[in-house]
XYZ file of C-alpha atoms in Angstrom:
726
model
C -13.440 -33.470 3.284
C -10.473 -31.256 3.885
C -11.909 -29.167 6.672
C -13.551 -32.170 8.333
C -10.182 -33.928 8.459
C -8.636 -30.730 9.779
C -11.194 -30.602 12.560
C -10.542 -34.212 13.507
C -6.852 -33.360 13.702
C -7.719 -30.463 15.944
C -9.729 -32.641 18.311
C -6.955 -35.214 18.541
C -4.317 -32.526 18.988
C -6.290 -30.919 21.792
C -5.876 -34.090 23.818
C -2.107 -33.978 23.721
C -1.169 -30.328 23.405
C -0.391 -28.419 26.555
C -0.398 -25.502 27.169
C -1.315 -24.711 23.570
C -4.619 -25.494 21.912
C -4.966 -26.081 18.203
C -7.934 -24.149 16.938
C -10.213 -23.390 14.075
C -9.335 -19.775 13.942
C -11.856 -17.673 12.014
C -12.691 -14.381 13.727
C -15.968 -12.618 12.910
C -17.102 -9.089 13.756
C -20.075 -6.716 13.455
C -20.214 -2.955 14.024
C -23.660 -1.332 14.100
C -24.155 1.816 12.035
C -24.658 4.038 15.093
C -21.058 3.289 16.119
C -19.321 3.898 12.770
C -17.653 7.125 11.695
C -19.665 7.356 8.453
C -22.978 5.747 9.470
C -22.315 2.519 7.550
C -22.837 -0.983 8.911
C -19.655 -3.054 9.034
C -19.349 -6.820 9.341
C -17.123 -9.662 8.153
C -14.376 -12.024 9.316
C -10.972 -13.506 8.723
C -11.026 -16.995 7.190
C -8.370 -19.098 8.910
C -7.430 -22.684 8.253
C -3.873 -23.129 7.083
C -1.092 -21.463 5.101
C -0.754 -22.059 1.374
C -4.458 -22.657 0.765
C -5.682 -20.965 -2.399
C -8.923 -18.948 -2.471
C -10.616 -17.643 -5.635
C -12.995 -14.704 -6.080
C -15.614 -15.173 -8.802
C -19.118 -14.379 -10.043
C -21.777 -17.074 -10.503
C -24.399 -16.139 -13.130
C -28.098 -16.639 -12.549
C -29.424 -19.927 -13.880
C -32.566 -22.020 -14.199
C -32.511 -25.459 -12.586
C -34.054 -28.629 -13.921
C -36.960 -30.186 -12.036
C -35.645 -32.495 -9.328
C -32.073 -31.170 -9.575
C -30.183 -31.433 -6.304
C -27.255 -29.630 -4.728
C -24.880 -32.188 -3.209
C -22.126 -31.466 -0.693
C -19.158 -33.631 -1.611
C -17.718 -33.055 1.880
C -20.343 -35.106 3.726
C -23.117 -36.178 1.332
C -25.684 -33.504 2.296
C -28.394 -33.106 -0.381
C -30.814 -30.238 -0.996
C -33.512 -29.816 -3.627
C -32.747 -26.810 -5.839
C -35.544 -24.336 -6.594
C -36.508 -23.491 -10.161
C -34.174 -20.491 -10.315
C -30.847 -19.512 -8.748
C -29.857 -15.823 -8.516
C -26.534 -14.360 -9.549
C -24.034 -14.124 -6.711
C -20.363 -13.514 -5.960
C -18.226 -15.767 -3.787
C -14.768 -16.317 -2.345
C -14.391 -20.072 -2.738
C -12.046 -23.002 -2.277
C -10.313 -24.483 -5.304
C -11.122 -28.112 -4.431
C -14.933 -28.425 -4.733
C -14.845 -32.202 -4.315
C -13.635 -31.579 -0.775
C -16.325 -28.945 -0.204
C -17.408 -25.875 -2.144
C -16.883 -23.367 0.676
C -18.268 -20.359 -1.224
C -17.916 -18.576 2.129
C -18.716 -14.911 1.371
C -20.401 -12.689 -1.221
C -23.404 -10.679 -2.489
C -26.393 -11.798 -4.517
C -28.296 -9.749 -7.079
C -30.938 -8.723 -4.520
C -28.445 -7.073 -2.213
C -28.210 -9.927 0.285
C -24.704 -10.566 1.628
C -23.331 -13.378 3.772
C -20.231 -14.301 5.751
C -20.204 -18.019 6.492
C -18.934 -19.218 8.811
C -17.191 -18.937 12.157
C -16.971 -22.527 13.357
C -17.961 -23.425 16.933
C -19.203 -26.494 18.760
C -21.450 -27.394 21.652
C -20.188 -29.049 24.811
C -20.207 -32.838 25.134
C -23.350 -32.959 27.281
C -25.339 -31.029 24.663
C -24.009 -33.230 21.874
C -25.216 -36.343 23.690
C -28.757 -34.954 23.805
C -28.806 -33.353 20.346
C -25.797 -34.614 18.362
C -24.613 -33.168 15.078
C -25.953 -34.988 12.014
C -23.369 -36.611 9.740
C -25.112 -35.564 6.523
C -26.511 -32.322 7.885
C -25.927 -28.738 6.771
C -22.256 -27.711 7.030
C -20.108 -24.668 6.334
C -18.918 -26.302 3.130
C -22.301 -25.877 1.376
C -24.088 -23.169 3.370
C -23.395 -20.118 1.185
C -24.139 -22.111 -1.968
C -27.529 -23.084 -0.530
C -28.473 -19.681 0.857
C -27.081 -16.830 -1.223
C -28.474 -17.770 -4.690
C -31.926 -18.545 -3.284
C -33.098 -15.715 -1.011
C -34.204 -12.120 -1.544
C -33.769 -10.904 2.040
C -31.463 -11.583 4.972
C -34.392 -12.818 7.060
C -35.278 -15.316 4.328
C -31.686 -16.568 4.542
C -31.963 -17.155 8.279
C -35.342 -18.842 7.886
C -33.983 -21.123 5.151
C -31.079 -22.236 7.350
C -33.478 -22.744 10.252
C -35.779 -24.904 8.119
C -32.923 -27.091 6.905
C -31.443 -27.535 10.383
C -34.879 -28.420 11.746
C -35.575 -31.027 9.042
C -32.139 -32.343 8.030
C -29.980 -31.306 10.956
C -26.638 -29.526 11.201
C -23.352 -31.355 10.650
C -21.477 -28.930 12.910
C -21.800 -25.794 15.000
C -21.463 -22.513 13.140
C -21.946 -18.752 13.420
C -23.391 -17.087 10.312
C -23.973 -13.414 9.527
C -26.404 -12.389 6.793
C -27.318 -8.806 5.849
C -29.407 -6.703 3.483
C -30.730 -3.142 3.384
C -32.660 -3.688 6.614
C -29.629 -4.694 8.687
C -27.578 -7.683 9.860
C -28.760 -11.008 11.267
C -26.415 -12.895 13.599
C -27.142 -16.644 13.809
C -25.673 -19.418 15.949
C -26.250 -23.028 14.865
C -25.734 -24.566 18.270
C -26.260 -28.327 17.986
C -27.785 -30.903 15.678
C -31.206 -29.191 15.544
C -30.916 -26.083 17.756
C -30.278 -22.523 16.621
C -30.867 -18.906 17.635
C -30.661 -15.812 15.425
C -31.048 -12.144 16.356
C -31.505 -8.950 14.368
C -28.304 -7.145 15.285
C -28.737 -3.804 17.110
C -27.353 -0.636 15.502
C -25.674 0.634 18.672
C -23.380 -2.317 19.479
C -20.264 -4.029 18.165
C -19.082 -7.632 18.444
C -16.001 -9.799 18.045
C -16.630 -13.534 17.826
C -13.930 -16.174 17.294
C -14.693 -19.907 17.442
C -17.116 -20.151 20.332
C -20.767 -19.199 20.908
C -21.454 -15.720 22.308
C -25.231 -15.236 22.531
C -26.446 -14.362 26.011
C -30.080 -13.980 27.008
C -32.654 -13.196 24.310
C -36.372 -12.536 24.288
C -37.832 -15.595 22.568
C -41.204 -13.817 22.411
C -39.780 -11.092 20.137
C -40.580 -12.848 16.878
C -39.634 -9.787 14.812
C -36.029 -9.714 15.992
C -35.427 -13.286 17.193
C -35.659 -16.567 15.262
C -34.987 -19.654 17.389
C -35.566 -23.385 17.479
C -38.401 -24.575 19.654
C -36.358 -26.695 22.064
C -33.185 -24.651 22.532
C -33.841 -24.210 26.248
C -35.182 -27.754 26.765
C -32.092 -29.371 25.230
C -29.884 -27.443 27.654
C -32.012 -28.620 30.594
C -32.004 -32.217 29.365
C -28.217 -32.074 29.023
C -27.936 -30.718 32.549
C -25.878 -27.821 31.187
C -28.584 -25.185 31.610
C -27.166 -21.894 32.974
C -28.774 -18.649 34.024
C -27.132 -15.253 34.431
C -29.040 -12.495 36.197
C -32.005 -14.855 36.418
C -32.244 -15.442 32.655
C -31.355 -18.412 30.442
C -27.914 -17.778 28.979
C -27.372 -19.470 25.621
C -23.597 -19.503 25.242
C -22.904 -20.487 28.842
C -25.382 -23.345 28.470
C -24.065 -24.652 25.155
C -20.327 -23.846 25.194
C -17.488 -26.022 26.410
C -14.846 -24.220 28.512
C -13.371 -21.347 26.511
C -10.232 -22.271 24.585
C -7.214 -20.050 25.171
C -6.974 -19.208 21.474
C -10.607 -18.027 21.460
C -10.060 -15.973 24.600
C -6.976 -14.236 23.197
C -8.686 -13.219 19.949
C -11.977 -12.143 21.525
C -10.207 -9.980 24.095
C -7.742 -8.510 21.578
C -10.500 -7.721 19.051
C -12.780 -6.060 21.606
C -9.906 -3.926 22.909
C -8.654 -3.135 19.388
C -11.954 -1.492 18.447
C -12.454 0.103 21.846
C -9.339 0.352 24.052
C -11.561 1.499 26.933
C -13.801 -1.588 26.796
C -14.407 -2.878 30.370
C -13.192 -6.421 29.692
C -10.361 -8.338 31.305
C -8.328 -11.056 29.663
C -9.327 -13.664 32.231
C -13.079 -12.901 32.247
C -15.178 -16.063 32.457
C -16.941 -15.132 29.218
C -17.259 -12.152 26.871
C -20.622 -10.617 26.043
C -21.582 -10.640 22.388
C -22.930 -7.085 22.442
C -20.280 -4.507 23.304
C -20.719 -0.736 23.669
C -18.354 2.059 22.689
C -18.165 5.840 22.813
C -15.549 5.730 20.068
C -16.583 5.924 16.411
C -15.204 3.007 14.399
C -14.041 3.303 10.781
C -13.252 0.847 8.005
C -9.558 1.519 8.633
C -10.049 0.628 12.311
C -11.571 -2.714 11.332
C -8.725 -3.402 8.887
C -6.312 -2.694 11.718
C -8.261 -5.089 13.967
C -8.096 -7.876 11.375
C -4.323 -7.327 11.293
C -4.079 -7.325 15.086
C -1.088 -9.086 16.601
C -1.428 -7.833 20.187
C 0.141 -4.440 19.450
C 0.277 -2.292 22.565
C -0.481 -5.234 24.902
C 1.520 -7.518 27.172
C 1.189 -10.403 24.716
C 3.045 -11.558 21.618
C 1.840 -13.667 18.649
C 2.303 -17.398 19.079
C 3.886 -17.732 15.628
C 6.583 -15.283 16.728
C 7.713 -17.669 19.439
C 10.275 -19.643 17.511
C 11.609 -16.530 15.778
C 12.251 -15.167 19.270
C 13.977 -18.398 20.260
C 11.360 -19.087 22.940
C 9.732 -22.224 21.571
C 11.794 -25.222 20.562
C 9.834 -28.124 19.016
C 10.859 -31.555 20.252
C 13.460 -33.284 18.134
C 12.041 -36.080 16.087
C 8.576 -34.566 16.144
C 9.149 -31.940 13.490
C 8.357 -32.593 9.864
C 11.226 -31.062 7.788
C 8.683 -29.785 5.250
C 7.728 -27.024 7.695
C 9.766 -24.038 6.654
C 7.025 -21.411 6.980
C 7.915 -19.055 8.426
C 11.116 -20.416 9.874
C 9.467 -23.622 11.035
C 6.326 -21.889 12.292
C 5.417 -23.740 15.521
C 1.790 -22.703 15.351
C 1.214 -24.418 12.031
C 3.144 -27.455 13.111
C 0.991 -27.702 16.202
C -2.174 -27.436 14.185
C -0.948 -30.231 11.969
C 0.274 -32.231 14.935
C 3.825 -32.198 13.556
C 5.674 -30.164 16.156
C 4.925 -29.949 19.863
C 6.962 -27.449 21.908
C 8.637 -29.026 24.898
C 7.098 -28.338 28.283
C 9.009 -25.667 30.119
C 10.389 -24.131 26.934
C 7.505 -21.831 26.173
C 6.642 -18.382 27.421
C 3.040 -17.701 28.456
C 3.250 -14.229 26.917
C 2.700 -15.908 23.525
C -0.971 -16.093 22.541
C -2.927 -16.868 19.390
C -3.598 -13.616 17.454
C -6.377 -12.583 15.070
C -3.740 -12.082 12.375
C -2.055 -15.479 12.313
C -0.294 -17.492 9.580
C -3.448 -19.510 8.871
C -5.463 -16.566 7.474
C -6.338 -17.298 3.842
C -8.534 -14.254 3.208
C -10.290 -11.468 5.073
C -13.316 -9.401 4.164
C -15.257 -6.396 5.432
C -18.752 -5.548 4.269
C -19.445 -1.801 4.346
C -23.187 -1.310 3.888
C -24.748 2.143 3.459
C -28.375 3.219 3.540
C -28.035 5.331 0.388
C -26.458 2.645 -1.822
C -29.155 0.764 -3.789
C -29.777 -2.929 -3.150
C -29.094 -3.495 -6.848
C -25.452 -2.636 -6.066
C -25.381 -4.813 -2.940
C -26.254 -1.923 -0.671
C -22.552 -1.199 -0.340
C -19.129 -2.707 -0.881
C -17.074 -5.658 0.222
C -13.457 -4.865 1.102
C -11.575 -8.025 0.187
C -8.052 -9.165 0.982
C -7.256 -12.442 -0.786
C -4.332 -13.802 1.206
C -3.579 -12.630 4.736
C -4.140 -8.867 5.147
C -1.056 -8.747 7.346
C 0.927 -8.320 4.132
C -1.806 -8.038 1.476
C -4.126 -5.151 0.527
C -7.892 -4.700 0.804
C -9.771 -3.679 -2.351
C -13.445 -2.581 -2.508
C -16.074 -4.312 -4.681
C -19.726 -3.431 -5.192
C -22.232 -6.236 -5.053
C -23.312 -5.965 -8.707
C -20.017 -6.698 -10.460
C -20.394 -9.277 -13.238
C -16.774 -10.473 -13.377
C -13.529 -10.445 -11.405
C -9.925 -9.873 -12.389
C -8.237 -12.936 -13.928
C -5.632 -13.278 -11.137
C -8.440 -13.902 -8.658
C -9.673 -16.910 -10.634
C -6.484 -19.015 -10.896
C -7.507 -22.262 -9.193
C -4.171 -24.056 -8.721
C -3.208 -25.790 -5.486
C 0.426 -24.692 -5.708
C 2.272 -21.458 -6.462
C 1.334 -19.745 -9.723
C 2.873 -16.414 -10.700
C -0.424 -15.292 -12.240
C -2.489 -16.022 -9.113
C -3.494 -13.241 -6.732
C -3.554 -15.591 -3.749
C -0.226 -17.254 -4.487
C 1.606 -13.976 -5.062
C 0.117 -12.608 -1.822
C 1.086 -15.814 -0.020
C 4.649 -15.607 -1.331
C 4.938 -11.986 -0.169
C 3.668 -13.095 3.244
C 6.223 -15.912 3.445
C 9.098 -13.560 2.673
C 7.972 -10.762 4.972
C 7.228 -13.103 7.899
C 10.516 -14.956 7.624
C 12.705 -11.884 7.035
C 11.257 -9.483 9.592
C 14.546 -7.687 10.246
C 14.865 -7.019 6.538
C 11.350 -5.737 5.850
C 10.018 -4.652 9.250
C 6.464 -3.385 8.845
C 7.216 -1.695 5.511
C 4.997 -4.053 3.467
C 1.978 -3.451 5.672
C 2.589 0.296 5.656
C 2.642 0.239 1.866
C -0.814 -1.312 1.724
C -2.152 0.961 4.458
C -1.181 3.949 2.328
C -2.955 2.440 -0.665
C -6.036 1.651 1.423
C -6.186 5.192 2.800
C -6.416 6.475 -0.774
C -8.985 3.840 -1.770
C -11.178 4.571 1.270
C -11.280 8.243 0.330
C -11.980 7.476 -3.324
C -14.673 4.944 -2.439
C -16.489 7.431 -0.215
C -16.674 9.859 -3.140
C -17.899 7.116 -5.480
C -20.590 6.135 -2.983
C -21.843 9.716 -2.889
C -21.798 9.927 -6.680
C -23.711 6.679 -7.209
C -26.172 7.419 -4.408
C -27.041 10.755 -6.038
C -27.457 9.059 -9.417
C -29.646 6.269 -8.042
C -26.989 3.614 -8.671
C -24.500 2.460 -11.281
C -24.590 -0.314 -13.858
C -22.815 -3.637 -13.476
C -20.748 -2.818 -16.542
C -19.513 0.447 -15.063
C -18.506 -0.879 -11.648
C -17.004 -4.039 -13.153
C -14.787 -2.047 -15.508
C -13.510 0.245 -12.759
C -12.896 -2.614 -10.288
C -11.073 -4.659 -12.931
C -8.801 -1.720 -13.763
C -8.052 -1.129 -10.078
C -7.310 -4.810 -9.476
C -4.983 -4.937 -12.481
C -3.063 -1.904 -11.219
C -2.679 -3.317 -7.698
C -1.723 -6.807 -8.895
C 1.044 -5.323 -11.044
C 2.221 -3.524 -7.918
C 2.189 -6.812 -6.009
C 4.280 -8.478 -8.703
C 6.841 -5.657 -8.621
C 6.949 -5.893 -4.836
C 7.387 -9.673 -4.980
C 10.375 -9.298 -7.321
C 11.917 -6.529 -5.192
C 11.622 -8.656 -2.073
C 13.175 -11.670 -3.774
C 16.079 -9.526 -4.928
C 16.557 -7.945 -1.508
C 16.609 -11.375 0.180
C 19.042 -12.662 -2.432
C 21.353 -9.680 -1.877
C 21.109 -10.081 1.877
C 22.112 -13.745 1.667
C 24.950 -13.131 -0.820
C 28.350 -12.513 0.848
C 29.698 -8.990 0.155
C 32.095 -8.755 -2.808
C 35.526 -7.178 -2.771
C 34.161 -4.301 -4.810
C 34.235 -0.836 -3.292
C 30.540 -0.455 -4.125
C 28.377 -0.204 -0.967
C 26.219 -3.210 -0.158
C 22.431 -3.043 -0.056
C 21.143 -1.697 3.276
C 19.029 -4.068 5.298
C 17.206 -1.210 7.013
C 15.877 0.195 3.804
C 12.939 -1.231 1.884
C 11.992 -0.292 -1.654
C 8.707 -2.062 -1.057
C 7.160 0.837 0.849
C 6.137 2.892 -2.155
C 2.483 3.747 -2.591
C 0.574 3.203 -5.828
C 1.543 6.681 -6.958
C 5.245 6.457 -6.303
C 8.064 4.145 -7.176
C 10.827 6.165 -5.562
C 9.820 6.992 -2.011
C 11.795 5.136 0.597
C 11.136 3.986 4.108
C 13.678 2.905 6.652
C 13.171 0.495 9.483
C 13.840 1.837 12.953
C 17.225 1.108 14.419
C 17.681 -0.835 17.576
C 18.032 2.423 19.484
C 14.575 3.617 18.555
C 11.527 2.854 20.624
C 8.062 2.303 19.249
C 5.374 3.694 21.488
C 2.527 1.781 19.935
C 3.510 -1.857 19.773
C 5.118 -4.487 21.913
C 5.266 -7.025 19.127
C 8.774 -7.843 18.079
C 7.995 -8.086 14.379
C 6.992 -4.465 13.936
C 9.815 -2.122 13.031
C 9.009 1.518 12.361
C 10.636 3.863 9.819
C 13.489 6.001 11.036
C 13.734 9.404 9.371
C 16.912 10.790 7.890
C 17.600 14.296 6.640
C 18.724 13.813 3.038
C 18.127 15.227 -0.417
C 14.784 13.421 -0.230
C 13.631 15.641 2.632
C 11.720 18.926 2.885
C 12.430 20.909 6.063
C 10.532 23.729 7.765
C 13.289 25.450 9.720
C 10.922 27.487 11.898
C 9.194 24.451 13.439
C 11.703 21.680 12.735
C 9.130 19.615 10.807
C 10.671 17.294 8.189
C 8.984 15.440 5.310
C 10.989 12.564 3.844
C 9.776 11.689 0.328
C 11.766 11.975 -2.892
C 8.585 12.659 -4.857
C 7.959 15.911 -2.968
C 11.438 17.178 -3.731
C 11.274 16.176 -7.402
C 7.922 17.948 -7.789
C 9.436 21.160 -6.324
C 6.728 21.345 -3.668
C 6.905 24.038 -0.996
C 6.389 23.225 2.682
C 4.651 25.502 5.162
C 3.870 24.630 8.777
C 1.808 26.467 11.372
C 2.404 25.245 14.918
C -0.121 25.671 17.739
C 0.972 24.940 21.315
C -1.584 23.678 23.847
C -1.220 22.559 27.450
C -1.030 18.844 26.644
C -0.706 18.848 22.870
C 1.034 20.415 19.880
C -0.755 20.901 16.570
C 0.972 21.157 13.194
C -0.997 22.525 10.233
C 1.108 21.147 7.352
C 0.485 22.438 3.834
C 2.191 21.697 0.544
C 1.945 23.860 -2.566
C 3.109 23.217 -6.120
C 5.174 25.733 -8.161
C 1.890 27.392 -9.230
C 0.987 28.027 -5.610
C -1.834 25.464 -5.651
C -2.428 23.366 -2.535
C -1.477 19.658 -2.741
C -3.140 17.282 -0.268
C -2.785 13.729 -1.618
C 0.793 12.446 -1.998
C 2.718 9.202 -1.946
C 3.787 7.668 1.355
C 5.729 10.253 3.361
C 7.668 10.003 6.639
C 6.744 13.012 8.770
C 9.069 13.985 11.631
C 8.039 16.568 14.228
C 9.720 17.741 17.439
C 8.456 16.637 20.833
C 8.019 18.902 23.850
C 11.029 18.576 26.177
C 10.397 16.113 28.982
C 6.953 15.135 27.660
C 5.753 11.639 26.706
C 3.770 11.276 23.478
C 0.444 9.505 23.925
C -1.003 9.570 20.397
C -0.875 11.251 16.992
C -4.052 12.119 15.062
C -5.019 13.818 11.830
C -7.697 16.430 12.531
C -10.851 16.949 10.483
C -13.449 19.589 11.274
C -11.815 20.080 14.667
C -12.135 16.382 15.579
C -9.603 13.531 15.733
C -10.138 11.627 12.481
C -7.259 9.220 11.846
C -4.778 7.756 14.343
C -1.160 7.127 13.294
C 1.428 4.704 14.586
C 4.643 6.544 15.455
C 8.195 6.071 16.689
C 10.189 8.062 19.203
C 13.605 9.014 17.854
C 16.807 9.730 19.774
C 16.786 13.426 18.815
C 13.585 14.246 20.764
C 11.368 13.877 17.696
C 8.678 11.446 16.578
C 8.005 10.066 13.100
C 4.913 8.690 11.402
C 3.732 7.936 7.846
C 0.950 9.594 5.914
C -0.330 9.977 2.359
C -2.193 13.245 2.859
C -1.604 16.543 4.613
C -3.767 18.521 6.971
C -3.496 19.356 10.665
C -1.796 16.769 12.876
C -2.160 16.774 16.647
C 0.492 15.322 18.956
C -1.132 14.478 22.299
C 1.031 14.183 25.402
C 0.376 11.962 28.398
C -0.999 13.886 31.358
C 1.305 13.254 34.310
C -0.623 13.312 37.559
C 1.200 14.427 40.699
C 2.187 11.353 42.597
C 0.487 10.989 45.996
C 2.636 11.275 49.076
C 4.036 7.913 49.887
C 4.220 6.277 53.267
C 7.447 4.695 54.296
C 6.490 1.479 52.538
C 6.793 3.364 49.264
C 10.383 4.415 49.824
C 12.075 1.129 49.026
C 15.213 0.639 46.949
C 14.873 0.823 43.173
C 14.584 -2.141 40.804
C 17.647 -4.340 40.943
C 18.236 -3.886 44.658
C 16.993 -6.585 46.992
C 15.422 -6.006 50.368
C 14.883 -9.303 52.139
C 12.816 -10.036 55.201
C 15.979 -10.904 57.127
C 17.489 -7.573 56.093
C 14.514 -5.683 57.488
C 14.701 -7.707 60.698
C 18.382 -6.819 60.931
C 17.590 -3.122 60.632
C 15.002 -3.404 63.405
C 17.454 -5.280 65.665
C 20.144 -2.699 64.969
C 17.722 0.049 65.924
C 16.851 -1.718 69.178
C 20.546 -2.194 70.021
C 21.293 1.485 69.400
C 18.311 2.453 71.546
C 19.495 0.211 74.441
C 23.062 1.490 74.211
C 21.842 5.055 74.162
C 19.733 4.398 77.252
C 22.660 2.790 79.103
C 24.904 5.680 78.139
C 22.351 8.143 79.459
C 22.013 6.103 82.694
C 25.795 6.032 83.195
C 26.015 9.765 82.573
C 23.280 10.310 85.139
């Protein structure tokens, strides 16, 4: 009953922790197909509980069940009668089934997918009227009940509804289930109350651990499935709320919003749409958000890695590294070394409580936090057959902050061996444990690695996204692909990436060792701490990336753990003398590639059409990770950098501003890049109130009074002088 115990700890901790709140920290999302860049439906979540918690990815074969056979949840004793047949399905599961199976996420053979769950709970008044049922349906068994036993997403919702109605729910949960017809979003609110909606194609949502449903049309039986007494229970509990004259579900069932839920909901909404009209301190956040911006898979990956970049906030787990949160002496368990005595994890475990007055309110709980054990993104497409899952699942086992996403079709019949190692402690052959070890090293040694690890995986993912789009087109045209074919290709890809992870792990260990070893008396230069060999893409083992120096400014992030690469003009660099564009990548030089750049100047932007050709004169587009440096217009401020496709902004790049009036960013492909400058509006004429001394000078009320008195005295003296002269 691991997660049950964890939740009890959370409840107890909440009573004593101030101003921080320990939280169950899964963050779910949905993006309707009308809002995506490629017309796919996107949904998924981060699974957050604790560091060093192994997850395995596996395939469960179809099987026939004996008459009377039951499925039993070891976590709380829930029992459910198995049907005659269980379908094949994939899952990302816990390694301790006696404490709960927690299959969590996967596809079944009929193209039904599920992400279960985002935990939530009703307020105390609701729980008194309709309490959770001790042996009711819980997260720990939900996927195992639903996914092998339904042929459609609606059937999945109806099955959950039936069980909750008859046997009750052990806890509040948010579940998302999808198939070829779309996504269903379901909130299990209390012991026997629930509401599910067919998700609209023109909205997007971010939902951490609180209920978000607003007002729904209970008469729309096609798109709404709800318990009979959901409104009555709220009235009986005296927690019934209306907004705009309509019953509002989340406001009626929720307790006050926890700070950690607020920070993730706000950050996620703004990450996918920076122009979203939401404020951090809004009373609540609507489930259904609108956007004029098209959202891609890469955008969602970036959101699941969000650590308040470009905002006024910083991640809570960064607090101690910044020296801003000092746990009370005697209340810290010495076992907590991750990373550097991570206060967030200690709080969650009740082992380290920061002293009042020694925290900074800028620190908030991020989507990408140390408790993320895996993250997944379903990318569902209309033209991919249901037999293949209707699309792919992008899976990061381990936190995606420092681990890669890989795509998997729904009809694979096996997974790579490293995914299936079920140990509860570090194992060199385990995907999760290697990813976890990389995370530990990168998080603890931020000055040494900067954001180089994440940039490495972003480069890999950019290549995989492009390759996957081509595969989707190929399989759609062919009417699908066999399980054998997609299994073989996914196994080969996983093997390649895991080998890369192992090399990276060893390189990081060596770099840390060298950093901690005092320099010898040898005349040989020591290893540079600003350089990381771990930034190579899957196609290169020699390209280098350098962390930005302390004199560089990043224009895209306020988070202190993100250091950007600083370019240097070396033998690893191609230079276009006409435009000043530089490409830093040893692979380009070794391959004798030729660089050509066409620059176009606009009023508030510069465009660079960058092309590379091989010795045969053939164009080269896909390369290993390359640091691109371009000049910046004198006196201008860079707003954003985009790759252009068909005349439209396609991919946004993080960049750094260098001291030599240039910017740098990383890419793995070459096309036209547009540097947008901030439009400076002419400042309005100020009244005298606006002409005050600059920052650092103090103008007090007494000082202003003194000026007034001095003016009066001068006026009187002048008048007397004039009178005397007269």
